[in-house]
Short mmCIF file of C-alpha atoms in Angstrom, two decimals:
data_model
loop_
_atom_site.label_atom_id
_atom_site.label_comp_id
_atom_site.label_asym_id
_atom_site.label_seq_id
_atom_site.Cartn_x
_atom_site.Cartn_y
_atom_site.Cartn_z
CA MET A 212 136.40 106.59 49.72
CA THR A 213 132.27 107.29 48.92
CA THR A 214 131.89 109.02 45.61
CA ARG A 215 129.21 111.54 44.66
CA ARG A 216 127.34 109.69 43.44
CA GLU A 217 127.31 107.09 45.87
CA GLN A 218 126.48 109.93 48.48
CA THR A 219 123.43 110.73 46.58
CA SER A 220 122.14 107.96 46.27
CA GLY A 221 122.47 106.59 50.35
CA GLU A 222 120.70 110.58 50.26
CA SER A 223 117.91 108.94 47.75
CA ARG A 224 117.53 106.36 49.57
CA GLU A 225 117.36 108.04 53.32
CA LEU A 226 114.65 110.44 52.14
CA ILE A 227 112.59 107.72 50.53
CA LEU A 228 112.74 105.12 53.94
CA THR A 229 111.37 108.40 56.04
CA ALA A 230 108.99 109.50 53.17
CA ALA A 231 107.40 106.18 52.94
CA ALA A 232 107.51 105.14 56.77
CA GLU A 233 105.94 108.43 57.44
CA LEU A 234 103.17 107.39 54.70
CA PHE A 235 103.08 104.18 55.62
CA ALA A 236 102.27 105.04 59.16
CA THR A 237 99.27 107.20 58.70
CA LYS A 238 98.06 106.06 55.36
CA GLY A 239 98.82 102.43 56.08
CA TYR A 240 101.04 100.32 53.60
CA ARG A 241 98.16 98.98 51.15
CA GLN A 242 97.03 103.03 50.68
CA THR A 243 100.79 104.51 49.98
CA THR A 244 101.48 103.97 46.52
CA PHE A 245 104.87 104.98 44.69
CA ALA A 246 103.51 108.29 44.02
CA ASP A 247 102.60 109.01 47.23
CA VAL A 248 106.17 108.16 48.44
CA ALA A 249 107.92 110.17 45.49
CA GLU A 250 105.64 112.79 46.17
CA ARG A 251 106.80 113.49 50.02
CA SER A 252 110.22 113.03 49.67
CA GLY A 253 110.96 115.02 46.75
CA ILE A 254 112.72 111.41 44.88
CA SER A 255 111.23 110.61 41.48
CA ARG A 256 109.23 107.60 41.06
CA GLY A 257 111.40 105.51 39.09
CA SER A 258 114.09 106.15 41.70
CA ILE A 259 111.97 104.01 44.35
CA PRO A 260 111.62 100.47 42.45
CA TRP A 261 115.53 101.44 41.50
CA HIS A 262 116.52 101.36 44.82
CA PHE A 263 114.44 98.91 46.42
CA GLY A 264 112.91 96.36 43.80
CA SER A 265 109.48 96.78 44.99
CA LYS A 266 107.01 98.01 47.19
CA GLU A 267 107.22 94.82 49.23
CA GLY A 268 110.87 95.68 49.32
CA LEU A 269 110.80 98.92 50.08
CA LEU A 270 108.07 98.38 53.36
CA LEU A 271 111.04 95.67 54.42
CA ALA A 272 113.69 98.51 54.30
CA VAL A 273 111.05 100.78 55.87
CA LEU A 274 110.83 98.08 58.72
CA GLU A 275 114.05 96.86 58.88
CA ARG A 276 115.28 100.77 59.93
CA SER A 277 112.31 100.62 62.20
CA VAL A 278 114.25 97.71 64.46
CA ASP A 279 117.94 99.53 64.03
CA LEU A 280 116.06 102.43 65.29
CA VAL A 281 114.35 100.62 68.19
CA HIS A 282 118.05 99.08 69.23
CA ALA A 283 119.65 102.43 69.52
CA SER A 284 116.60 103.62 71.55
CA LEU A 285 116.66 100.84 74.37
CA ASP A 286 120.40 100.22 73.85
CA ASP A 287 121.60 103.41 76.17
CA ALA A 288 119.21 101.87 79.22
CA PRO A 289 122.83 101.84 81.95
CA ASP A 290 123.63 98.13 83.61
CA GLN A 291 124.73 99.37 86.56
CA GLY A 292 122.20 99.27 89.98
CA ALA A 293 118.57 98.63 89.99
CA GLU A 294 116.77 102.16 90.35
CA THR A 295 119.61 103.36 87.64
CA GLY A 296 118.45 100.53 85.34
CA LEU A 297 115.31 101.03 85.54
CA ASP A 298 115.28 104.73 85.07
CA GLY A 299 116.86 103.72 81.82
CA MET A 300 114.53 100.67 80.84
CA MET A 301 111.67 103.55 81.23
CA LYS A 302 113.41 106.21 79.51
CA GLY A 303 114.59 103.61 76.29
CA LEU A 304 110.81 103.31 76.57
CA ASP A 305 109.96 106.73 76.41
CA ALA A 306 112.20 107.13 73.46
CA LEU A 307 110.83 104.60 71.41
CA PHE A 308 107.65 106.68 71.76
CA ALA A 309 108.83 109.43 70.81
CA GLN A 310 110.21 107.72 67.32
CA PRO A 311 107.50 109.35 64.76
CA THR A 312 107.72 105.74 62.66
CA THR A 313 106.71 104.25 66.42
CA LYS A 314 103.61 104.63 64.74
CA LEU A 315 103.83 102.69 61.54
CA PHE A 316 104.33 99.22 64.28
CA VAL A 317 100.93 99.56 65.45
CA THR A 318 99.84 100.45 61.69
CA LEU A 319 100.99 97.52 60.00
CA LEU A 320 100.23 94.87 63.28
CA LEU A 321 97.30 93.70 61.14
CA GLU A 322 98.89 92.97 57.91
CA ALA A 323 101.78 91.18 60.03
CA LEU A 324 99.21 89.10 61.29
CA GLU A 325 98.08 87.70 57.93
CA PRO A 326 99.02 84.05 56.27
CA ASP A 327 102.04 84.31 54.49
CA SER A 328 102.36 88.17 56.01
CA PRO A 329 106.20 89.70 54.44
CA ILE A 330 106.43 91.23 57.32
CA HIS A 331 105.51 88.44 59.73
CA ASP A 332 109.28 87.81 61.05
CA ARG A 333 110.25 91.58 61.10
CA TYR A 334 107.75 91.99 64.08
CA VAL A 335 109.04 88.76 65.68
CA ALA A 336 112.63 90.67 65.67
CA ILE A 337 111.24 93.77 66.99
CA HIS A 338 109.25 92.32 69.57
CA ASP A 339 112.04 89.46 70.25
CA THR A 340 114.62 92.73 70.63
CA LEU A 341 112.21 94.75 73.46
CA ARG A 342 111.69 91.47 75.57
CA GLY A 343 115.64 90.48 75.27
CA HIS A 344 116.47 93.79 76.56
CA CYS A 345 114.07 93.77 78.98
CA LYS A 346 114.89 90.36 80.09
CA ARG A 347 118.42 90.83 80.45
CA TRP A 348 117.96 93.94 82.80
CA LEU A 349 115.39 91.49 84.74
CA ASP A 350 117.92 88.22 84.76
CA ARG A 351 120.07 90.49 87.01
CA PHE A 352 117.07 89.78 90.07
CA ALA A 353 115.45 86.42 91.25
CA PRO A 354 112.13 86.65 90.08
CA PRO A 355 109.07 85.69 91.73
CA ALA A 356 108.11 82.17 92.61
CA GLY A 357 106.62 80.64 90.44
CA LEU A 358 107.79 83.16 87.63
CA SER A 359 110.73 82.92 84.82
CA THR A 360 111.89 86.82 83.72
CA GLU A 361 110.77 85.66 80.27
CA ALA A 362 107.26 85.63 81.31
CA LEU A 363 108.00 89.16 83.29
CA ALA A 364 109.41 90.64 79.93
CA VAL A 365 106.58 89.36 77.90
CA ALA A 366 104.18 91.20 80.74
CA ILE A 367 106.37 94.49 80.68
CA VAL A 368 106.69 94.84 77.20
CA GLY A 369 103.11 94.17 76.21
CA ALA A 370 102.29 97.10 78.96
CA GLY A 371 104.16 99.24 77.71
CA ILE A 372 103.18 98.28 73.99
CA GLY A 373 99.48 98.37 75.22
CA ILE A 374 100.87 101.76 76.61
CA HIS A 375 101.59 102.88 73.07
CA GLN A 376 98.31 101.08 71.42
CA GLN A 377 96.28 103.43 73.91
CA TRP A 378 98.06 106.75 73.19
CA LEU A 379 98.08 106.46 69.47
CA VAL A 380 94.42 106.29 69.66
CA ALA A 381 93.31 108.64 72.18
CA PRO A 382 96.27 111.22 72.89
CA ASP A 383 94.58 113.31 74.80
CA ARG A 384 92.99 111.03 77.66
CA VAL A 385 96.30 108.80 77.95
CA ASP A 386 99.33 110.73 80.13
CA VAL A 387 102.19 108.50 78.04
CA GLY A 388 104.60 109.71 81.23
CA GLN A 389 102.33 108.98 84.18
CA SER A 390 101.70 105.71 82.48
CA LEU A 391 105.15 104.74 82.25
CA ALA A 392 105.67 105.88 85.66
CA ALA A 393 102.91 103.27 86.95
CA LEU A 394 104.43 100.78 84.60
CA ARG A 395 108.04 102.00 86.39
CA ALA A 396 106.49 101.67 89.97
CA LEU A 397 104.78 97.94 89.22
CA VAL A 398 108.10 96.82 88.01
CA ALA A 399 109.80 98.71 90.68
CA GLY A 400 107.46 96.47 93.18
CA ILE A 401 108.39 93.40 91.89
CA VAL A 402 111.67 93.55 91.46
CA SER A 403 112.11 95.44 95.35
CA ALA A 404 110.08 92.00 96.37
CA THR A 405 112.74 89.30 95.22
CA GLY A 406 115.67 91.83 96.67
CA THR A 407 119.16 92.42 94.72
#
């Protein structure tokens, strides 16, 4: 049975994670301070290192939580027929784009590429998750001659990430719905060309 203190601690942790994710996504990791997170979350500054140890620990916890949200967004895709499964995969991508913390992945990408980055492995895990979901769907079909389902999954995930990044940079110039519909049509063309 959870005590009131444990419940309060869990609630504080969630408030801190939500505030940190929003700030890291808008200001960047390096420019965000514990004071910023404390002000946004309404939790005392001293509680942040108590929960997470350090700023890096907070960042890793935020990314871990974001990976869980990626899983949740994509786990609902049906595994039935080609059209239903494809629609489910596209809905999963759309739901992922709608997550407020998805912008965090774009904001922190350069930091993930730095030598000895503490978040590099989290980025690898995020991309592995996306490709894994896509590949599981594609494995039900024979890939076009000379292509593997792994390569197709990389291309589809890359297109999805590219659409998301373009939309974040210029939301008035990129229609996410239309762009995902175009991606869906391309993938449907590949799948229907190979048969079921």
